[in-house]
Short mmCIF file of C-alpha atoms and ligand atoms in Angstrom, two decimals:
data_model
loop_
_atom_site.label_atom_id
_atom_site.label_comp_id
_atom_site.label_asym_id
_atom_site.label_seq_id
_atom_site.Cartn_x
_atom_site.Cartn_y
_atom_site.Cartn_z
CA MET A 2 0.20 10.69 28.02
CA LYS A 3 3.79 11.10 29.18
CA ILE A 4 6.28 11.68 26.38
CA GLU A 5 10.05 11.38 26.59
CA LEU A 6 11.90 11.90 23.33
CA THR A 7 15.20 10.31 22.45
CA THR A 8 18.29 12.48 22.49
CA LYS A 9 19.97 10.28 19.89
CA SER A 10 17.92 9.18 16.90
CA ARG A 11 19.09 6.00 15.15
CA LEU A 12 17.37 6.96 11.90
CA GLY A 13 20.65 7.96 10.21
CA ASP A 14 22.01 4.40 10.70
CA ILE A 15 19.21 2.77 8.71
CA ASP A 16 19.69 1.74 5.08
CA PHE A 17 16.16 2.04 3.72
CA SER A 18 17.15 0.09 0.61
CA ASN A 19 17.95 -2.98 2.73
CA LEU A 20 15.39 -3.66 5.44
CA PRO A 21 15.28 -7.28 6.62
CA PHE A 22 11.79 -7.79 8.07
CA GLY A 23 11.50 -6.62 11.67
CA LYS A 24 15.24 -6.02 12.21
CA HIS A 25 15.20 -2.26 12.80
CA LEU A 26 12.97 -0.86 15.50
CA SER A 27 12.09 2.83 15.37
CA ASP A 28 13.27 5.41 17.90
CA HIS A 29 10.21 5.38 20.18
CA MET A 30 7.72 2.96 21.69
CA LEU A 31 4.45 3.16 23.57
CA VAL A 32 4.18 1.45 26.96
CA CYS A 33 1.15 1.22 29.22
CA HIS A 34 0.89 -0.86 32.40
CA PHE A 35 -2.20 -2.51 33.84
CA LYS A 36 -1.94 -2.63 37.63
CA ASN A 37 -4.42 -2.96 40.50
CA GLY A 38 -7.17 -3.70 37.96
CA GLN A 39 -6.61 -0.46 36.04
CA TRP A 40 -4.74 0.86 33.06
CA GLN A 41 -2.14 3.45 34.08
CA GLU A 42 -1.10 6.53 32.14
CA PRO A 43 0.44 5.52 28.77
CA GLU A 44 3.94 6.65 28.01
CA ILE A 45 5.92 7.19 24.84
CA ARG A 46 9.61 6.75 25.47
CA PRO A 47 12.80 5.94 23.59
CA TYR A 48 12.92 2.31 22.46
CA GLY A 49 15.05 0.42 24.93
CA GLN A 50 15.60 -2.70 26.95
CA LEU A 51 13.03 -4.28 29.25
CA GLU A 52 14.07 -4.84 32.83
CA PHE A 53 12.27 -7.87 34.11
CA SER A 54 12.09 -10.39 36.90
CA TYR A 55 12.89 -14.00 36.06
CA GLY A 56 9.47 -14.70 37.58
CA LEU A 57 7.81 -12.64 34.83
CA HIS A 58 4.54 -14.47 34.30
CA ALA A 59 4.49 -14.37 30.47
CA LEU A 60 7.83 -16.20 30.32
CA HIS A 61 6.40 -19.17 32.17
CA TYR A 62 2.87 -19.51 30.83
CA GLY A 63 2.91 -17.64 27.53
CA GLN A 64 0.05 -15.33 28.44
CA ALA A 65 0.86 -12.94 25.60
CA ALA A 66 -0.68 -11.80 22.33
CA PHE A 67 0.29 -9.46 19.53
CA GLU A 68 -0.92 -7.75 16.38
CA GLY A 69 0.62 -6.84 13.05
CA MET A 70 -0.53 -3.80 11.12
CA LYS A 71 0.99 -1.22 8.79
CA ALA A 72 1.27 2.50 8.07
CA TYR A 73 2.04 3.73 4.56
CA ARG A 74 3.65 6.81 3.06
CA LYS A 75 1.10 7.90 0.48
CA ALA A 76 2.04 9.26 -2.92
CA ASP A 77 1.44 12.84 -1.62
CA GLY A 78 3.90 12.28 1.26
CA SER A 79 1.25 11.99 4.01
CA ILE A 80 0.99 8.98 6.33
CA SER A 81 -1.96 6.67 6.68
CA MET A 82 -2.72 3.46 8.58
CA PHE A 83 -4.59 0.52 7.06
CA ARG A 84 -7.70 -0.56 9.02
CA PRO A 85 -6.15 0.02 12.49
CA LEU A 86 -9.47 -0.45 14.28
CA ASP A 87 -9.73 -3.99 12.91
CA ASN A 88 -6.40 -4.89 14.51
CA PHE A 89 -7.40 -3.14 17.71
CA ALA A 90 -10.58 -5.24 17.86
CA ARG A 91 -8.68 -8.46 17.12
CA LEU A 92 -6.13 -7.80 19.87
CA ASN A 93 -8.97 -7.45 22.35
CA LYS A 94 -10.51 -10.67 21.03
CA SER A 95 -7.20 -12.45 21.65
CA ALA A 96 -7.01 -10.80 25.08
CA GLU A 97 -10.47 -12.07 26.03
CA ARG A 98 -9.60 -15.70 25.20
CA LEU A 99 -6.24 -15.45 26.97
CA MET A 100 -7.76 -13.92 30.15
CA MET A 101 -6.02 -10.58 29.65
CA PRO A 102 -7.71 -7.20 30.17
CA GLN A 103 -9.37 -5.29 27.34
CA ILE A 104 -7.32 -2.37 26.07
CA PRO A 105 -9.34 0.87 25.86
CA GLU A 106 -9.60 2.28 22.33
CA GLU A 107 -8.32 5.63 23.55
CA ILE A 108 -5.06 4.17 24.85
CA PHE A 109 -4.52 2.12 21.70
CA MET A 110 -5.50 4.66 19.05
CA ASN A 111 -4.27 7.90 20.67
CA GLY A 112 -1.01 6.23 21.62
CA LEU A 113 -0.56 4.82 18.13
CA LYS A 114 -1.29 8.11 16.36
CA LYS A 115 1.10 10.02 18.64
CA LEU A 116 3.81 7.38 18.20
CA LEU A 117 3.52 7.59 14.41
CA GLU A 118 3.56 11.35 14.52
CA ILE A 119 6.77 11.31 16.57
CA ASP A 120 8.47 8.67 14.41
CA GLU A 121 6.97 9.77 11.09
CA LYS A 122 10.37 9.89 9.40
CA TRP A 123 10.63 6.13 9.92
CA VAL A 124 7.76 5.49 7.45
CA PRO A 125 9.49 4.42 4.20
CA SER A 126 8.45 5.67 0.79
CA GLU A 127 10.11 2.98 -1.36
CA ASP A 128 7.88 0.65 -3.42
CA ASP A 129 6.44 -2.24 -1.41
CA HIS A 130 7.77 -0.70 1.83
CA SER A 131 5.82 0.41 4.88
CA LEU A 132 6.09 0.87 8.62
CA TYR A 133 5.15 -2.40 10.32
CA ILE A 134 3.38 -1.79 13.62
CA ARG A 135 3.62 -4.36 16.38
CA PRO A 136 1.19 -3.84 19.30
CA PHE A 137 1.52 -6.55 21.95
CA MET A 138 0.48 -7.34 25.49
CA PHE A 139 2.04 -9.70 28.01
CA ALA A 140 1.46 -10.87 31.56
CA SER A 141 3.85 -8.92 33.75
CA SER A 142 3.16 -10.04 37.32
CA GLU A 143 6.03 -11.62 39.17
CA PHE A 144 4.76 -15.00 40.35
CA ILE A 145 4.82 -18.53 39.09
CA ALA A 146 1.47 -19.91 40.23
CA ALA A 147 -0.35 -21.32 37.19
CA ARG A 148 -3.23 -18.88 36.96
CA GLN A 149 -3.73 -15.71 35.00
CA SER A 150 -1.50 -12.79 35.85
CA ASP A 151 -2.71 -9.75 37.80
CA ASP A 152 -0.58 -7.22 35.96
CA TYR A 153 -0.08 -6.70 32.22
CA THR A 154 2.03 -4.54 29.96
CA PHE A 155 0.83 -3.23 26.61
CA CYS A 156 3.40 -1.88 24.14
CA ILE A 157 3.60 -0.74 20.55
CA LEU A 158 6.83 -1.00 18.57
CA THR A 159 7.26 -0.01 14.95
CA SER A 160 9.72 -1.17 12.30
CA PRO A 161 10.33 0.01 8.72
CA VAL A 162 10.00 -3.00 6.42
CA GLY A 163 10.22 -4.15 2.83
CA PRO A 164 8.63 -7.30 1.39
CA TYR A 165 8.39 -10.23 3.83
CA TYR A 166 9.36 -12.80 1.20
CA SER A 167 11.99 -11.85 -1.34
CA GLY A 168 10.25 -13.77 -4.14
CA THR A 169 7.63 -16.42 -4.74
CA VAL A 170 6.97 -18.94 -2.00
CA LYS A 171 7.23 -22.73 -1.81
CA VAL A 172 4.84 -24.37 0.63
CA LYS A 173 4.48 -27.91 1.92
CA ILE A 174 1.13 -29.38 2.91
CA GLU A 175 1.71 -30.36 6.54
CA GLN A 176 -0.06 -33.57 7.52
CA GLU A 177 1.79 -34.57 10.66
CA TYR A 178 1.88 -31.53 12.93
CA THR A 179 -1.09 -29.35 13.86
CA ARG A 180 -1.24 -25.62 14.43
CA ALA A 181 -4.59 -25.37 16.18
CA THR A 182 -7.38 -27.54 17.54
CA GLY A 183 -11.14 -26.98 17.85
CA GLY A 184 -12.02 -25.02 20.96
CA GLY A 185 -8.39 -23.84 21.18
CA ILE A 186 -6.68 -20.53 20.51
CA GLY A 187 -5.96 -20.80 16.77
CA TYR A 188 -8.12 -17.78 15.95
CA THR A 189 -6.12 -15.56 18.32
CA LYS A 190 -2.73 -14.01 17.78
CA ALA A 191 -1.40 -15.71 20.88
CA ALA A 192 2.40 -15.70 21.00
CA GLY A 193 2.39 -19.47 21.53
CA ASN A 194 0.62 -20.13 18.22
CA TYR A 195 3.79 -18.90 16.51
CA GLY A 196 6.25 -20.54 18.92
CA GLY A 197 4.53 -23.88 18.34
CA ALA A 198 4.83 -23.48 14.57
CA PHE A 199 8.58 -22.97 14.48
CA TYR A 200 9.55 -26.67 14.69
CA PRO A 201 7.33 -27.97 11.82
CA THR A 202 8.28 -24.90 9.76
CA ALA A 203 11.98 -25.54 10.35
CA GLN A 204 11.49 -29.13 9.10
CA ALA A 205 9.80 -27.79 5.95
CA ILE A 206 12.60 -25.25 5.41
CA LYS A 207 15.16 -28.09 5.65
CA GLU A 208 13.23 -29.81 2.87
CA GLY A 209 13.49 -26.71 0.67
CA TYR A 210 10.17 -24.98 1.36
CA ASN A 211 9.51 -21.54 2.86
CA GLN A 212 6.37 -22.41 4.80
CA VAL A 213 3.81 -25.08 5.56
CA ILE A 214 0.13 -25.18 4.73
CA TRP A 215 -1.59 -26.34 7.91
CA THR A 216 -4.33 -28.92 7.65
CA ASP A 217 -7.20 -29.70 10.02
CA HIS A 218 -6.33 -31.14 13.42
CA ARG A 219 -8.64 -34.15 13.09
CA ASP A 220 -7.74 -35.91 9.84
CA HIS A 221 -5.31 -33.55 8.06
CA LYS A 222 -7.62 -33.68 5.06
CA PHE A 223 -8.60 -30.00 4.73
CA ILE A 224 -6.31 -27.02 4.35
CA GLU A 225 -6.46 -24.19 6.88
CA GLU A 226 -3.85 -21.41 6.70
CA SER A 227 -0.20 -21.07 5.81
CA GLY A 228 2.28 -19.99 8.47
CA THR A 229 1.93 -16.25 8.65
CA MET A 230 -0.74 -15.98 5.93
CA ASN A 231 -4.29 -16.93 4.97
CA LEU A 232 -4.58 -18.80 1.67
CA MET A 233 -6.30 -18.00 -1.62
CA LEU A 234 -6.40 -20.38 -4.59
CA LEU A 235 -7.62 -19.70 -8.10
CA VAL A 236 -9.12 -22.93 -9.40
CA GLY A 237 -10.48 -22.55 -12.93
CA ASP A 238 -12.01 -19.09 -12.74
CA THR A 239 -13.08 -19.30 -9.10
CA PHE A 240 -11.19 -18.06 -6.07
CA LEU A 241 -11.29 -20.46 -3.12
CA THR A 242 -10.38 -19.79 0.49
CA PRO A 243 -11.11 -21.84 3.62
CA PRO A 244 -13.94 -20.45 5.79
CA LEU A 245 -13.04 -18.92 9.16
CA THR A 246 -13.29 -21.25 12.15
CA ASP A 247 -11.91 -21.04 15.68
CA ARG A 248 -8.72 -22.57 14.29
CA ILE A 249 -7.98 -19.88 11.70
CA LEU A 250 -6.79 -16.31 12.18
CA ALA A 251 -9.34 -13.85 10.75
CA GLY A 252 -6.87 -11.90 8.61
CA VAL A 253 -7.54 -8.24 7.94
CA THR A 254 -5.79 -8.60 4.58
CA ARG A 255 -7.91 -11.69 3.84
CA ARG A 256 -11.12 -9.77 4.59
CA SER A 257 -10.00 -6.85 2.43
CA ILE A 258 -9.04 -9.06 -0.51
CA ILE A 259 -12.35 -10.95 -0.39
CA ALA A 260 -14.14 -7.57 -0.56
CA LEU A 261 -12.02 -6.50 -3.57
CA ILE A 262 -12.62 -9.79 -5.39
CA LYS A 263 -16.38 -9.51 -4.87
CA GLU A 264 -16.40 -5.87 -5.91
CA ARG A 265 -14.56 -6.82 -9.09
CA GLY A 266 -17.30 -9.36 -9.88
CA TRP A 267 -14.96 -12.37 -9.77
CA ASN A 268 -16.25 -15.70 -8.40
CA ILE A 269 -15.21 -16.54 -4.89
CA GLU A 270 -16.16 -19.35 -2.55
CA GLU A 271 -15.34 -19.51 1.15
CA ARG A 272 -15.67 -23.23 1.80
CA PRO A 273 -13.75 -26.24 3.09
CA ILE A 274 -11.04 -27.19 0.57
CA SER A 275 -9.66 -30.71 0.72
CA VAL A 276 -6.01 -31.57 0.19
CA GLU A 277 -7.20 -34.01 -2.46
CA GLU A 278 -9.00 -31.24 -4.35
CA ILE A 279 -5.92 -28.99 -4.44
CA VAL A 280 -3.55 -31.78 -5.41
CA GLU A 281 -5.89 -32.88 -8.21
CA ALA A 282 -6.28 -29.26 -9.43
CA ALA A 283 -2.49 -28.79 -9.31
CA ARG A 284 -1.89 -32.09 -11.14
CA THR A 285 -4.34 -31.31 -13.95
CA GLY A 286 -3.29 -27.66 -14.35
CA ASN A 287 -6.62 -26.36 -13.08
CA LEU A 288 -4.92 -24.61 -10.15
CA LYS A 289 -4.17 -21.38 -11.99
CA GLU A 290 -2.69 -19.36 -9.13
CA ALA A 291 -2.18 -19.58 -5.38
CA PHE A 292 -1.18 -16.90 -2.93
CA GLY A 293 -0.85 -16.11 0.74
CA MET A 294 -2.47 -13.02 2.27
CA GLY A 295 -1.28 -11.30 5.42
CA THR A 296 -0.20 -8.00 6.90
CA ALA A 297 3.48 -8.83 6.66
CA ALA A 298 3.22 -10.99 3.54
CA VAL A 299 0.65 -8.73 1.75
CA VAL A 300 0.03 -10.89 -1.35
CA SER A 301 2.73 -13.55 -1.71
CA GLN A 302 2.54 -15.74 -4.78
CA ILE A 303 2.99 -19.47 -4.22
CA ASP A 304 4.88 -21.21 -7.02
CA THR A 305 5.24 -24.68 -5.52
CA ILE A 306 3.01 -26.88 -3.39
CA GLY A 307 4.63 -29.98 -1.93
CA HIS A 308 2.52 -32.98 -1.00
CA GLN A 309 3.89 -36.31 0.24
CA GLY A 310 7.22 -35.82 -1.51
CA THR A 311 5.83 -34.56 -4.84
CA ASN A 312 6.22 -30.90 -5.78
CA TYR A 313 3.53 -29.33 -7.94
CA THR A 314 4.47 -26.18 -9.83
CA ILE A 315 1.86 -23.45 -9.80
CA PRO A 316 1.95 -20.57 -12.30
CA ALA A 317 2.91 -17.27 -10.65
CA PRO A 318 2.38 -14.79 -13.52
CA LYS A 319 3.36 -11.15 -13.15
CA ASP A 320 0.20 -10.15 -15.00
CA GLY A 321 -2.18 -12.58 -13.27
CA ARG A 322 -4.94 -12.11 -10.73
CA ALA A 323 -2.73 -12.21 -7.61
CA MET A 324 -0.64 -9.30 -8.80
CA GLU A 325 -3.72 -7.41 -9.92
CA ILE A 326 -5.23 -7.80 -6.44
CA LYS A 327 -1.97 -6.68 -4.85
CA LYS A 328 -2.03 -3.56 -7.01
CA MET A 329 -5.67 -2.83 -6.13
CA LEU A 330 -4.74 -2.99 -2.45
CA ASN A 331 -1.57 -0.93 -2.85
CA ASP A 332 -3.34 1.75 -4.86
CA ILE A 333 -5.77 2.24 -1.98
CA ARG A 334 -2.95 2.25 0.58
CA LEU A 335 -0.87 4.78 -1.34
CA GLY A 336 -3.86 7.04 -2.02
CA LEU A 337 -3.65 6.48 -5.80
CA VAL A 338 -7.37 5.62 -6.02
CA GLU A 339 -10.34 6.69 -3.96
CA ASP A 340 -10.63 4.81 -0.66
CA THR A 341 -14.30 3.94 -1.12
CA HIS A 342 -14.20 1.44 1.78
CA HIS A 343 -12.80 3.98 4.26
CA TRP A 344 -10.00 1.58 5.15
CA MET A 345 -7.29 4.23 5.56
CA MET A 346 -6.88 6.37 8.67
CA ASP A 347 -4.66 9.40 8.16
CA VAL A 348 -2.08 10.38 10.75
CA GLU A 349 -2.06 14.13 11.42
CA ILE A 350 1.46 15.49 11.68
CA ALA A 351 1.56 18.78 13.59
CA GLN A 352 3.55 21.35 11.62
CA PRO A 353 6.20 23.19 13.62
CA ALA A 354 4.96 26.70 14.56
C1 COI B 14 1.58 -10.40 10.32
O1 COI B 14 1.33 -10.52 9.14
O2 COI B 14 1.45 -9.36 10.96
C2 COI B 14 2.03 -11.56 11.05
O3 COI B 14 1.46 -11.94 12.01
C3 COI B 14 3.24 -12.17 10.59
C4 COI B 14 4.31 -12.00 11.61
C5 COI B 14 4.28 -13.14 12.56
C6 COI B 14 5.62 -11.79 10.99
#
């Protein structure tokens, strides 16, 4: 791996007590090109601008996918990543569906570990803060024929972040627009899945919400996921979450929370949940809590669900189940309890000789 270090770190310019999500990118990045059917030598270099041709394939056809993962500063000062191999596997799953090459584990994991070692001072230690890691791949051939690219570029950027939402979240059940269709690319982290969501989300924001809850593409009768998060509802004493389909992103946070809920002995059902069922539960007070789960969003409590012009208030207690689950997850991430699931992967930092 080629390594070129920056001569001018930007770390001193960062106010770690004010970190708008994704605004500050760390000093270094990993770049690896795929050319002539082969991955080239990866390189770590100072974060900088991309020089590109206006014929860059990804700009025309959106052949691009990304991941979101995090590294944490543990209570003892060491650095650890949360389930990085799960994100690695999901990026390759997205790549397969989008006709992009598979990234070798060695390039992904060795590059990531080295990048974190080099930029270790960028990993925050404040409560609810972490280093967000953004691996992504895009089609980088220079031609505009509508077929898959020949060349690709894989990069990893990192960014110190605080909470994604500053407080509780208001969501609107979206029954006009659709995020994903059957047989489509909803289960991937294709760039276009997010680009296509911006317009309906902007409409919801204008109406006073933070996000939409997507519903099924056919009849808009069943809930799917919410913007950047999977959904969990506590109805009575049972947790409910929609089952994974090819329209829903298989969240790593979702999978982890389901495991924690089961381990705790709480009831959970992964099954289709109708809009009617949620609205009725919200109306009668049987919807005890609702929250979104995601890498960026972690556990984000939902305090309002809007449906056809009516807003239903959902309790968002500080001492409820959502916050308890968030703490269980954070305790593992910060090394405050034993990591019995082996979810954390430590980053070795070489000590200066
Ligand atoms: C993540 O949680 O990593 C996401 O994908 C959200 C991101 C689009 C901000």
